[in-house]
Amino acid sequence: MRHRVLKAGSRPPWVGLAAAVWVEIAAGNGYNFPLYSPTLKSVLGYNQRQLTILGVANDIGESVGLLPGIACNKFPPWAVLLVGVVFCFLGYGVIWLTVSQTITALPYWVLWIALVVATNSNAWFGTAVLVTNMRNFPLSRGTVAGILKGYAGISAAVYTVLYNMVLQESATKLVLFLALGLPFICLVTMYFIRACTPASGEDSSVHAHFVFTQAASVFLAIYVVTISITSDFVSLSNALCYTLVAIMVVFLLSPLAIPIKMTLFSANTKKRTPPTGSSENLVQEESDTNQRDPLLTPSSSATYLGSFYEDGEEGEEGEDVEILLAVGEGAVRKKRRPRRGEDFKLHEAFMKADFWLLWFVYFLGVGAGVTVLNNLAQIGVALGVDDTTALLCVFSLCNFAGRLGSGSFSEHFVRSKSIPRTAWITITHIIMVLTFLLYAKALSGTLYVATALLGICFGFIYTLMVPTVSELFGLKHFGIIYNFMLIGNPIGALIFSGTLAGYVYDAEAAKQGSSTCLGAECFRLTFLVLAGICGLGTILSIILTIRIRPVYQMLYAGGSFRVPQASDH
């Protein structure tokens, strides 16, 4: 199916980016599990392990996005968003019927599936806006990924504000909002999420616009965390609460100032050809894939000498020599496989060692982080924190800071020094090891510090994976490759959270003769194991960084991204 691509100037990609902010807030609905999970536990009488398995369902739903990844290359963004709207309504609708006790004695497995369906809307929402905007801004991938994932990260604090100030801390009202409010938001914004001719990389205003969007997101993050914490200590009237929430909405609308400014103060720009890697080229290439011959390139001395860009598997050099001789005689024409930086299909990426190294690095880091996130409320109670919403706000703010900061930070160094983004993932894993040891020690006053560090690290790893995938394996099939990486999230949650953390917690609770475990021992073994897991992630990340450094030197030669051509290899 051929996508409709908007002409230059008819709808700037900044409109889609501003609309994507709201969709990313909606795509963060999975972060609400700690807010309504205690009600689920009390209403249905579940133990901690059963509740943790529901947390795994929460992670599976939001992270399994292979179908949205495929759909992004077949259907327009609005159609992908529409599927997410249906899933969000149906899934959270069933959960609301349970929490409100409208339906009683609902089987556990039905609730588990409902939670998977509900949070799977995140995959459809997030994939649609991320793929579209990465293609609309192909020369600023790290920055765009940081902004969008940053808004998704701060969504937990946004929901906490709504939960405390508008919904009167009612889990029933919160779930009803997720079932009805989020689909409405996405239905309103889906019209604006569409493929556009990318903004010129040479336009200096592009950088200023990104800085404005980042600044707006920072002010939003500071604002929502401030009023959320303040509301815990000061009693606010209903009128003041609604006023504060209205100001939050204005912050969320602020990215629209960019397309409004572009409309009111339009600059005279020359007609230009879309840059290589643009969304226009991408969608045209996708529709023409089955109508043209695959890329055929004769083996040459340049190709042979450039073989270091491949993964270096044994036997490839000998094969290249044989084909070189055959091509020289005109006997064969070689079908060249894609190289790093070019467009890979998923099965082609599977054949690369870099792909699996990146997958395991992501799986170990995010799997460890989501284990703490899923059990954050119980960790807080075990260590003597009465109000765990403040703990969730700290994690959300620092998760946002990690996501937004990692995009801009890595973008600067990858352009100035050609340092792979995975170098920062390596440092992040090291910090996570120290953070889990700090959790295990359970020293007085360190809980919030450890949670803040973990939130930053979680945001770093999650966001840095996004542009790394696009740089190594291209944008054409980015949606499905990126979503395959995300499968590491639920697998990590199942192994580390559902099995390890849940078992350790229930065992300690049984020793105390209660369903609620209190004390540092409730999670100490879990934290020590997670520290070892991140240590392994550090080693794998170092190996990956060494392998792909030459590729980044090629991709960012001269300080700006360039799509590799066959002659580069």
Coordinates of C-alpha atoms in Angstrom, one line a residue:
M1 CA 0.0 0.0 0.0
R2 CA 1.4 3.4 -1.0
H3 CA 1.5 6.0 1.7
R4 CA 0.4 9.6 1.0
V5 CA 3.3 11.9 1.6
L6 CA 2.7 15.5 2.3
K7 CA 4.3 18.1 0.1
A8 CA 6.9 20.4 1.6
G9 CA 5.3 23.3 3.5
S10 CA 1.8 21.9 3.4
R11 CA 2.2 20.5 6.9
P12 CA 5.5 20.9 8.6
P13 CA 6.8 17.8 10.5
W14 CA 6.7 19.9 13.6
V15 CA 2.9 19.6 13.7
G16 CA 3.3 15.9 13.8
L17 CA 6.0 16.1 16.5
A18 CA 3.7 18.3 18.7
A19 CA 0.8 15.9 18.3
A20 CA 3.2 13.0 19.0
V21 CA 3.8 14.5 22.5
W22 CA 0.2 13.8 23.5
V23 CA 0.3 10.3 22.0
E24 CA 3.5 9.5 23.9
I25 CA 1.9 10.6 27.1
A26 CA -0.9 8.2 26.3
A27 CA 1.7 5.5 25.4
G28 CA 3.0 5.8 29.0
N29 CA -0.2 4.3 30.5
G30 CA 1.7 1.2 31.5
Y31 CA 3.5 3.2 34.2
N32 CA 0.2 3.5 36.1
F33 CA 0.3 -0.1 37.2
P34 CA 1.9 0.8 40.6
L35 CA -1.0 3.2 41.2
Y36 CA -3.8 0.7 40.8
S37 CA -2.1 -2.6 41.6
P38 CA -2.6 -2.3 45.4
T39 CA -6.3 -2.0 44.7
L40 CA -6.2 -5.1 42.5
K41 CA -4.4 -7.0 45.2
S42 CA -6.8 -6.0 47.9
V43 CA -10.0 -6.4 45.9
L44 CA -9.1 -9.8 44.4
G45 CA -7.1 -11.1 47.3
Y46 CA -3.9 -11.8 45.3
N47 CA -0.5 -12.5 46.9
Q48 CA 2.6 -10.7 45.8
R49 CA 3.7 -13.3 43.3
Q50 CA 0.3 -13.2 41.5
L51 CA 0.5 -9.4 41.5
T52 CA 4.0 -9.5 40.1
I53 CA 2.9 -11.8 37.3
L54 CA 0.3 -9.3 36.4
G55 CA 3.1 -6.8 36.3
V56 CA 4.8 -9.1 33.7
A57 CA 1.6 -9.0 31.7
N58 CA 1.8 -5.2 31.8
D59 CA 5.4 -5.3 30.4
I60 CA 4.6 -7.9 27.8
G61 CA 1.7 -5.8 26.4
E62 CA 3.6 -2.6 26.1
S63 CA 6.8 -4.2 24.7
V64 CA 5.6 -6.7 22.2
G65 CA 5.2 -4.6 19.1
L66 CA 6.2 -6.8 16.1
L67 CA 2.7 -6.3 14.6
P68 CA 2.8 -2.5 14.9
G69 CA 6.3 -2.6 13.4
I70 CA 5.1 -4.5 10.4
A71 CA 1.9 -2.3 10.2
C72 CA 4.0 0.9 10.0
N73 CA 5.3 -0.2 6.6
K74 CA 1.9 -1.2 5.3
F75 CA -0.6 1.3 6.6
P76 CA -0.7 5.0 7.4
P77 CA 0.0 6.1 11.0
W78 CA -3.6 6.9 11.7
A79 CA -4.6 3.3 11.1
V80 CA -1.9 2.0 13.4
L81 CA -3.0 4.5 16.1
L82 CA -6.6 3.3 15.6
V83 CA -5.7 -0.2 16.6
G84 CA -4.1 1.1 19.7
V85 CA -7.3 3.0 20.5
V86 CA -9.4 -0.1 20.3
F87 CA -6.9 -2.1 22.4
C88 CA -6.8 0.6 25.1
F89 CA -10.6 0.8 25.4
L90 CA -11.2 -3.0 25.5
G91 CA -8.3 -3.9 27.8
Y92 CA -8.7 -1.1 30.4
G93 CA -12.5 -1.5 30.1
V94 CA -12.2 -5.1 31.5
I95 CA -9.9 -4.0 34.2
W96 CA -12.3 -1.2 35.2
L97 CA -15.1 -3.7 35.5
T98 CA -12.9 -5.7 37.9
V99 CA -11.6 -2.9 40.0
S100 CA -15.0 -1.3 40.4
Q101 CA -16.4 -4.8 41.2
T102 CA -19.0 -4.4 38.5
I103 CA -18.0 -7.9 37.6
T104 CA -16.9 -10.2 40.4
A105 CA -14.9 -13.4 40.4
L106 CA -13.3 -12.7 37.1
P107 CA -10.8 -15.5 36.4
Y108 CA -7.1 -14.6 36.9
W109 CA -6.2 -15.5 33.3
V110 CA -8.9 -13.2 31.9
L111 CA -7.5 -10.3 33.9
W112 CA -4.0 -11.2 32.8
I113 CA -5.0 -11.1 29.1
A114 CA -6.9 -7.9 29.5
L115 CA -3.8 -6.2 31.0
V116 CA -1.7 -7.5 28.0
V117 CA -4.3 -6.1 25.6
A118 CA -4.6 -2.8 27.4
T119 CA -0.9 -2.1 27.6
N120 CA -0.3 -3.4 24.1
S121 CA -1.9 -0.1 23.0
N122 CA 1.4 1.5 24.0
A123 CA 3.2 -0.5 21.3
W124 CA 0.8 0.8 18.6
F125 CA 0.8 4.3 19.9
G126 CA 4.5 4.6 20.4
T127 CA 5.6 2.8 17.3
A128 CA 3.3 4.9 15.0
V129 CA 4.7 8.2 16.3
L130 CA 8.3 7.2 16.7
V131 CA 8.7 5.6 13.3
T132 CA 6.9 8.5 11.6
N133 CA 8.9 11.2 13.4
M134 CA 12.2 9.4 13.0
R135 CA 11.6 9.4 9.3
N136 CA 10.4 13.0 9.3
F137 CA 13.7 14.0 11.0
P138 CA 16.2 11.5 9.7
L139 CA 19.2 13.8 10.4
S140 CA 18.4 14.2 14.1
R141 CA 17.5 10.7 15.2
G142 CA 19.0 10.8 18.7
T143 CA 17.4 14.1 19.5
V144 CA 13.9 13.1 18.3
A145 CA 14.1 9.7 20.1
G146 CA 15.1 11.6 23.3
I147 CA 12.3 14.0 23.1
L148 CA 9.6 11.5 22.4
K149 CA 10.8 8.9 24.8
G150 CA 11.3 11.7 27.3
Y151 CA 7.6 12.6 27.2
A152 CA 6.7 8.9 27.6
G153 CA 8.9 8.8 30.6
I154 CA 7.4 11.9 32.3
S155 CA 3.9 10.5 31.6
A156 CA 4.0 8.6 35.0
A157 CA 4.3 12.0 36.8
V158 CA 1.5 13.4 34.6
Y159 CA -0.8 10.6 35.5
T160 CA 0.2 10.9 39.2
V161 CA -0.9 14.6 39.1
L162 CA -4.2 13.6 37.6
Y163 CA -4.6 10.8 40.1
N164 CA -4.0 13.1 43.1
M165 CA -5.6 16.3 42.0
V166 CA -8.5 15.4 39.7
L167 CA -9.3 11.7 40.4
Q168 CA -9.2 12.0 44.2
E169 CA -6.7 9.1 44.4
S170 CA -9.3 6.7 43.2
A171 CA -7.9 3.7 41.3
T172 CA -11.4 3.1 39.8
K173 CA -11.5 6.6 38.3
L174 CA -7.9 6.3 37.1
V175 CA -8.6 3.0 35.2
L176 CA -11.8 4.6 33.8
F177 CA -9.8 7.5 32.5
L178 CA -7.3 5.1 30.9
A179 CA -10.2 3.3 29.2
L180 CA -12.0 6.4 27.9
G181 CA -9.7 9.4 28.1
L182 CA -6.7 8.0 26.3
P183 CA -8.6 6.7 23.3
F184 CA -10.2 10.2 22.9
I185 CA -6.8 11.9 23.0
C186 CA -5.4 9.6 20.3
L187 CA -8.5 10.0 18.1
V188 CA -8.1 13.8 18.2
T189 CA -4.4 13.8 17.4
M190 CA -4.2 10.9 14.9
Y191 CA -5.0 13.2 12.0
F192 CA -1.8 15.2 12.5
I193 CA 0.6 12.2 12.8
R194 CA 1.6 11.7 9.2
A195 CA 4.7 11.4 6.9
C196 CA 6.1 14.8 5.8
T197 CA 8.9 16.0 3.8
P198 CA 11.8 16.3 6.3
A199 CA 13.1 19.6 7.5
S200 CA 16.4 20.6 6.0
G201 CA 19.4 19.6 8.0
E202 CA 21.1 22.9 6.9
D203 CA 18.4 25.1 8.4
S204 CA 19.7 26.6 11.6
S205 CA 16.1 27.1 12.9
V206 CA 15.8 23.3 13.2
H207 CA 18.3 23.3 16.1
A208 CA 16.5 26.2 17.8
H209 CA 13.2 24.4 17.5
F210 CA 14.5 21.3 19.1
V211 CA 16.0 23.3 21.9
F212 CA 12.6 24.9 22.5
T213 CA 10.8 21.5 22.5
Q214 CA 13.4 20.1 24.9
A215 CA 13.1 23.2 27.2
A216 CA 9.3 22.9 27.2
S217 CA 9.6 19.2 28.2
V218 CA 12.0 20.1 31.0
F219 CA 9.8 22.8 32.4
L220 CA 6.8 20.4 32.2
A221 CA 8.8 17.7 34.1
I222 CA 9.9 20.1 36.9
Y223 CA 6.4 21.5 37.1
V224 CA 4.5 18.2 37.4
V225 CA 6.9 16.7 40.0
T226 CA 6.8 20.0 42.0
I227 CA 3.0 20.2 42.2
S228 CA 2.8 16.4 42.8
I229 CA 5.1 16.5 45.8
T230 CA 3.5 19.8 47.1
S231 CA 0.1 18.2 47.0
D232 CA 1.3 15.5 49.4
F233 CA 2.2 18.1 52.1
V234 CA -0.3 20.9 51.5
S235 CA -4.1 20.6 51.2
L236 CA -5.3 22.2 48.0
S237 CA -8.8 23.3 47.1
N238 CA -10.5 21.8 44.1
A239 CA -10.4 25.1 42.2
L240 CA -6.6 25.3 42.7
C241 CA -6.1 21.7 41.7
Y242 CA -8.0 22.2 38.5
T243 CA -6.0 25.4 37.8
L244 CA -2.7 23.6 38.3
V245 CA -3.8 20.8 36.0
A246 CA -4.8 23.4 33.3
I247 CA -1.3 24.9 33.5
M248 CA 0.1 21.4 33.0
V249 CA -2.1 21.1 29.8
V250 CA -0.6 24.4 28.5
F251 CA 2.9 23.0 29.0
L252 CA 1.8 19.9 27.0
L253 CA 0.5 22.2 24.2
S254 CA 3.7 24.3 24.0
P255 CA 5.4 22.4 21.2
L256 CA 2.5 23.6 19.0
A257 CA 4.2 27.1 19.2
I258 CA 6.7 25.9 16.6
P259 CA 4.3 25.3 13.7
I260 CA 2.3 28.3 14.7
K261 CA 5.4 30.5 14.5
M262 CA 6.4 28.9 11.2
T263 CA 2.9 29.7 9.8
L264 CA 2.8 33.3 11.0
F265 CA 6.5 34.1 10.2
S266 CA 7.1 31.8 7.2
A267 CA 10.6 32.0 5.7
N268 CA 11.2 32.0 2.0
T269 CA 13.0 28.8 1.3
K270 CA 14.1 27.4 -2.0
K271 CA 12.5 24.3 -3.4
R272 CA 14.7 21.4 -2.4
T273 CA 15.0 17.7 -3.0
P274 CA 14.2 15.5 0.1
P275 CA 17.5 14.4 1.7
T276 CA 18.6 10.8 1.5
G277 CA 16.8 8.8 4.1
S278 CA 13.7 11.0 4.1
S279 CA 10.3 9.6 4.8
E280 CA 9.3 10.3 1.2
N281 CA 12.1 8.2 -0.1
L282 CA 11.5 5.5 2.5
V283 CA 7.8 5.1 1.6
Q284 CA 8.5 5.2 -2.1
E285 CA 11.2 2.5 -1.7
E286 CA 8.9 0.4 0.4
S287 CA 6.1 0.4 -2.2
D288 CA 8.6 -0.3 -5.0
T289 CA 10.4 -3.1 -3.2
N290 CA 8.6 -5.9 -5.0
Q291 CA 8.8 -4.1 -8.4
R292 CA 12.6 -3.9 -8.9
D293 CA 15.6 -6.2 -8.8
P294 CA 17.5 -6.5 -5.6
L295 CA 20.7 -4.5 -5.4
L296 CA 23.4 -6.3 -7.5
T297 CA 26.9 -5.2 -7.0
P298 CA 30.0 -6.8 -8.5
S299 CA 32.6 -7.9 -6.0
S300 CA 35.7 -5.7 -6.4
S301 CA 38.9 -4.9 -4.6
A302 CA 37.1 -2.0 -2.9
T303 CA 34.4 -4.3 -1.6
Y304 CA 36.9 -6.9 -0.5
L305 CA 39.1 -4.3 1.4
G306 CA 35.9 -2.9 3.0
S307 CA 34.9 -6.2 4.5
F308 CA 35.8 -5.0 8.0
Y309 CA 32.3 -3.4 8.0
E310 CA 30.8 -6.8 8.1
D311 CA 30.7 -8.8 11.3
G312 CA 33.9 -10.6 10.4
E313 CA 32.5 -14.2 10.6
E314 CA 35.0 -16.8 9.5
G315 CA 34.8 -17.9 6.0
E316 CA 33.5 -14.7 4.5
E317 CA 36.8 -13.5 3.2
G318 CA 37.4 -16.8 1.3
E319 CA 34.0 -16.6 -0.2
D320 CA 34.6 -13.1 -1.3
V321 CA 37.8 -14.1 -3.1
E322 CA 36.0 -16.9 -4.9
I323 CA 33.2 -14.6 -6.0
L324 CA 35.8 -11.9 -7.0
L325 CA 37.4 -14.4 -9.4
A326 CA 34.1 -15.5 -10.8
V327 CA 32.9 -11.9 -11.3
G328 CA 36.2 -11.0 -13.0
E329 CA 35.4 -13.7 -15.5
G330 CA 31.8 -12.5 -15.9
A331 CA 30.4 -15.8 -14.7
V332 CA 28.3 -14.5 -11.9
R333 CA 26.7 -11.4 -10.5
K334 CA 26.8 -11.1 -6.8
K335 CA 23.7 -10.2 -4.7
R336 CA 25.2 -8.1 -2.0
R337 CA 23.8 -8.4 1.5
P338 CA 23.2 -5.1 3.4
R339 CA 26.0 -3.7 5.5
R340 CA 25.9 -1.8 8.7
G341 CA 24.1 1.5 8.3
E342 CA 22.1 0.3 5.3
D343 CA 18.5 -0.9 5.4
F344 CA 18.1 -4.4 6.9
K345 CA 15.1 -6.6 7.0
L346 CA 14.5 -8.4 10.3
H347 CA 15.7 -11.8 9.1
E348 CA 18.9 -10.1 7.7
A349 CA 19.5 -8.4 11.0
F350 CA 19.1 -11.8 12.8
M351 CA 22.3 -12.9 11.0
K352 CA 24.4 -10.1 12.6
A353 CA 26.3 -10.6 15.8
D354 CA 25.9 -6.8 16.5
F355 CA 22.1 -7.3 16.5
W356 CA 22.2 -10.0 19.3
L357 CA 24.8 -8.1 21.3
L358 CA 22.6 -5.0 21.3
W359 CA 19.6 -7.1 22.2
F360 CA 21.2 -8.8 25.2
V361 CA 22.7 -5.4 26.4
Y362 CA 19.2 -3.9 26.3
F363 CA 17.5 -7.0 27.8
L364 CA 19.9 -7.1 30.8
G365 CA 19.7 -3.4 31.5
V366 CA 16.0 -2.7 31.0
G367 CA 15.0 -6.1 32.4
A368 CA 16.7 -5.2 35.7
G369 CA 15.3 -1.7 35.7
V370 CA 11.7 -2.8 35.1
T371 CA 12.0 -5.3 37.9
V372 CA 12.3 -2.4 40.4
L373 CA 9.7 -0.3 38.6
N374 CA 7.1 -3.1 38.8
N375 CA 7.8 -3.6 42.5
L376 CA 8.5 0.0 43.4
A377 CA 5.4 0.4 45.6
Q378 CA 6.2 -2.8 47.6
I379 CA 9.9 -1.8 47.9
G380 CA 8.9 1.5 49.3
V381 CA 6.5 -0.1 51.9
A382 CA 9.1 -2.7 52.8
L383 CA 11.7 0.1 53.5
G384 CA 9.3 2.2 55.5
V385 CA 7.9 4.7 52.9
D386 CA 4.2 5.5 53.6
D387 CA 3.4 7.4 50.4
T388 CA 4.9 5.5 47.4
T389 CA 3.5 8.0 44.8
A390 CA 6.3 10.4 45.7
L391 CA 8.8 7.5 45.0
L392 CA 7.1 7.0 41.6
C393 CA 7.4 10.7 40.9
V394 CA 11.1 10.6 41.6
F395 CA 11.6 7.6 39.3
S396 CA 9.5 9.3 36.6
L397 CA 11.4 12.6 36.7
C398 CA 14.8 10.9 36.6
N399 CA 13.6 8.5 33.9
F400 CA 12.5 11.5 31.8
A401 CA 15.9 13.3 32.5
G402 CA 17.7 10.1 31.3
R403 CA 15.6 9.8 28.2
L404 CA 15.8 13.4 27.1
G405 CA 19.4 13.9 28.1
S406 CA 20.7 10.7 26.5
G407 CA 19.4 11.8 23.1
S408 CA 21.0 15.2 23.1
F409 CA 24.2 14.1 24.9
S410 CA 24.9 11.1 22.6
E411 CA 24.0 13.2 19.6
H412 CA 26.7 15.7 20.5
F413 CA 29.5 13.2 21.0
V414 CA 28.5 11.0 18.0
R415 CA 28.8 14.0 15.7
S416 CA 31.9 15.6 17.3
K417 CA 33.9 12.4 18.2
S418 CA 32.1 9.6 16.4
I419 CA 31.7 7.9 19.8
P420 CA 29.1 5.1 19.5
R421 CA 26.0 5.5 21.6
T422 CA 26.7 2.1 23.2
A423 CA 29.7 3.6 25.0
W424 CA 27.2 5.5 27.2
I425 CA 25.2 2.4 27.6
T426 CA 28.4 0.7 29.0
I427 CA 28.8 3.5 31.6
T428 CA 25.1 3.3 32.4
H429 CA 25.4 -0.5 33.2
I430 CA 28.3 0.3 35.6
I431 CA 26.2 2.9 37.4
M432 CA 23.3 0.4 37.7
V433 CA 25.6 -2.1 39.4
L434 CA 26.5 0.5 42.0
T435 CA 22.8 1.5 42.3
F436 CA 21.6 -2.1 43.0
L437 CA 24.3 -2.5 45.6
L438 CA 23.0 0.7 47.2
Y439 CA 19.5 -0.7 47.2
A440 CA 20.8 -4.0 48.8
K441 CA 22.6 -2.1 51.6
A442 CA 19.3 -0.3 52.4
L443 CA 21.1 2.5 54.3
S444 CA 19.0 5.3 55.8
G445 CA 18.1 8.0 53.4
T446 CA 19.5 6.2 50.3
L447 CA 16.2 4.9 48.9
Y448 CA 15.3 8.1 47.0
V449 CA 18.9 8.5 45.8
A450 CA 19.0 4.9 44.4
T451 CA 15.6 5.3 42.8
A452 CA 16.7 8.5 41.1
L453 CA 19.9 6.9 39.8
L454 CA 18.0 3.9 38.5
G455 CA 15.4 6.2 36.8
I456 CA 18.2 8.0 34.9
C457 CA 19.9 4.8 33.9
F458 CA 16.6 3.2 32.8
G459 CA 16.0 6.3 30.6
F460 CA 19.5 6.2 29.1
I461 CA 19.4 2.5 28.1
Y462 CA 15.8 2.7 26.7
T463 CA 16.4 5.8 24.6
L464 CA 19.9 5.1 23.3
M465 CA 18.8 1.8 21.9
V466 CA 16.4 3.6 19.5
P467 CA 18.8 5.6 17.4
T468 CA 21.4 2.9 17.6
V469 CA 19.1 0.5 15.9
S470 CA 18.3 3.0 13.1
E471 CA 22.0 3.7 12.6
L472 CA 23.1 0.1 12.3
F473 CA 20.1 -1.3 10.5
G474 CA 18.5 1.6 8.7
L475 CA 15.1 3.3 8.8
K476 CA 13.2 1.4 6.2
H477 CA 12.3 -1.5 8.5
F478 CA 13.1 0.3 11.7
G479 CA 9.7 -0.2 13.2
I480 CA 9.8 -4.0 13.4
I481 CA 13.5 -4.2 14.3
Y482 CA 13.1 -1.7 17.1
N483 CA 10.1 -3.6 18.4
F484 CA 11.9 -6.9 18.4
M485 CA 14.5 -5.2 20.6
L486 CA 11.7 -4.3 23.0
I487 CA 10.8 -7.9 23.5
G488 CA 13.8 -7.9 25.9
N489 CA 11.6 -5.9 28.3
P490 CA 8.9 -8.5 29.1
I491 CA 11.3 -11.4 29.0
G492 CA 13.4 -9.6 31.6
A493 CA 10.3 -8.8 33.6
L494 CA 9.2 -12.4 33.6
I495 CA 12.6 -13.8 34.6
F496 CA 13.8 -11.1 37.0
S497 CA 10.5 -9.7 38.3
G498 CA 7.9 -12.4 38.1
T499 CA 10.2 -15.3 39.1
L500 CA 13.0 -13.8 41.2
A501 CA 11.6 -10.8 42.9
G502 CA 8.1 -12.3 43.5
Y503 CA 9.5 -15.6 44.9
V504 CA 12.0 -13.8 47.3
Y505 CA 9.3 -11.4 48.5
D506 CA 6.7 -14.1 49.2
A507 CA 9.3 -16.3 50.9
E508 CA 10.3 -13.5 53.3
A509 CA 6.7 -12.6 53.9
A510 CA 5.9 -16.2 54.8
K511 CA 8.7 -16.1 57.4
Q512 CA 7.1 -13.0 58.9
G513 CA 3.7 -14.7 58.9
S514 CA 2.1 -12.0 56.8
S515 CA 1.1 -11.3 53.2
T516 CA 3.1 -8.0 53.4
C517 CA 6.8 -8.2 53.8
L518 CA 8.7 -5.5 55.8
G519 CA 12.4 -4.9 56.0
A520 CA 15.5 -4.9 53.7
E521 CA 15.5 -8.7 53.4
C522 CA 12.3 -8.6 51.2
F523 CA 14.3 -7.6 48.1
R524 CA 18.0 -7.8 49.1
L525 CA 18.8 -11.1 47.2
T526 CA 16.9 -9.7 44.2
F527 CA 19.1 -6.5 44.2
L528 CA 22.3 -8.5 44.5
V529 CA 21.4 -10.7 41.5
L530 CA 20.4 -7.7 39.5
A531 CA 23.8 -6.1 40.2
G532 CA 25.5 -9.2 38.7
I533 CA 23.2 -9.1 35.7
C534 CA 24.2 -5.5 35.0
G535 CA 27.8 -6.5 35.4
L536 CA 27.4 -9.0 32.5
G537 CA 25.6 -6.3 30.5
T538 CA 28.7 -4.1 31.0
I539 CA 31.0 -6.7 29.4
L540 CA 28.7 -7.3 26.4
S541 CA 28.3 -3.5 25.9
I542 CA 32.1 -3.0 25.8
I543 CA 32.4 -5.7 23.2
L544 CA 29.7 -4.2 21.1
T545 CA 31.2 -0.7 21.3
I546 CA 34.6 -1.9 20.1
R547 CA 33.0 -3.7 17.2
I548 CA 30.9 -0.8 15.8
R549 CA 33.3 2.1 16.4
P550 CA 34.6 2.0 12.8
V551 CA 31.0 2.1 11.5
Y552 CA 30.3 5.3 13.4
Q553 CA 33.5 6.8 12.1
M554 CA 32.1 6.2 8.6
L555 CA 28.5 7.2 9.3
Y556 CA 29.4 10.5 11.0
A557 CA 32.4 11.5 9.0
G558 CA 32.6 15.3 8.9
G559 CA 30.3 15.7 11.9
S560 CA 27.0 15.0 10.2
F561 CA 25.1 11.8 9.5
R562 CA 25.3 10.4 6.0
V563 CA 23.6 7.3 4.6
P564 CA 26.3 4.8 3.4
Q565 CA 26.4 4.0 -0.2
A566 CA 27.7 0.8 -1.8
S567 CA 30.9 2.5 -2.7
D568 CA 31.6 3.1 1.0
H569 CA 32.2 -0.6 1.4

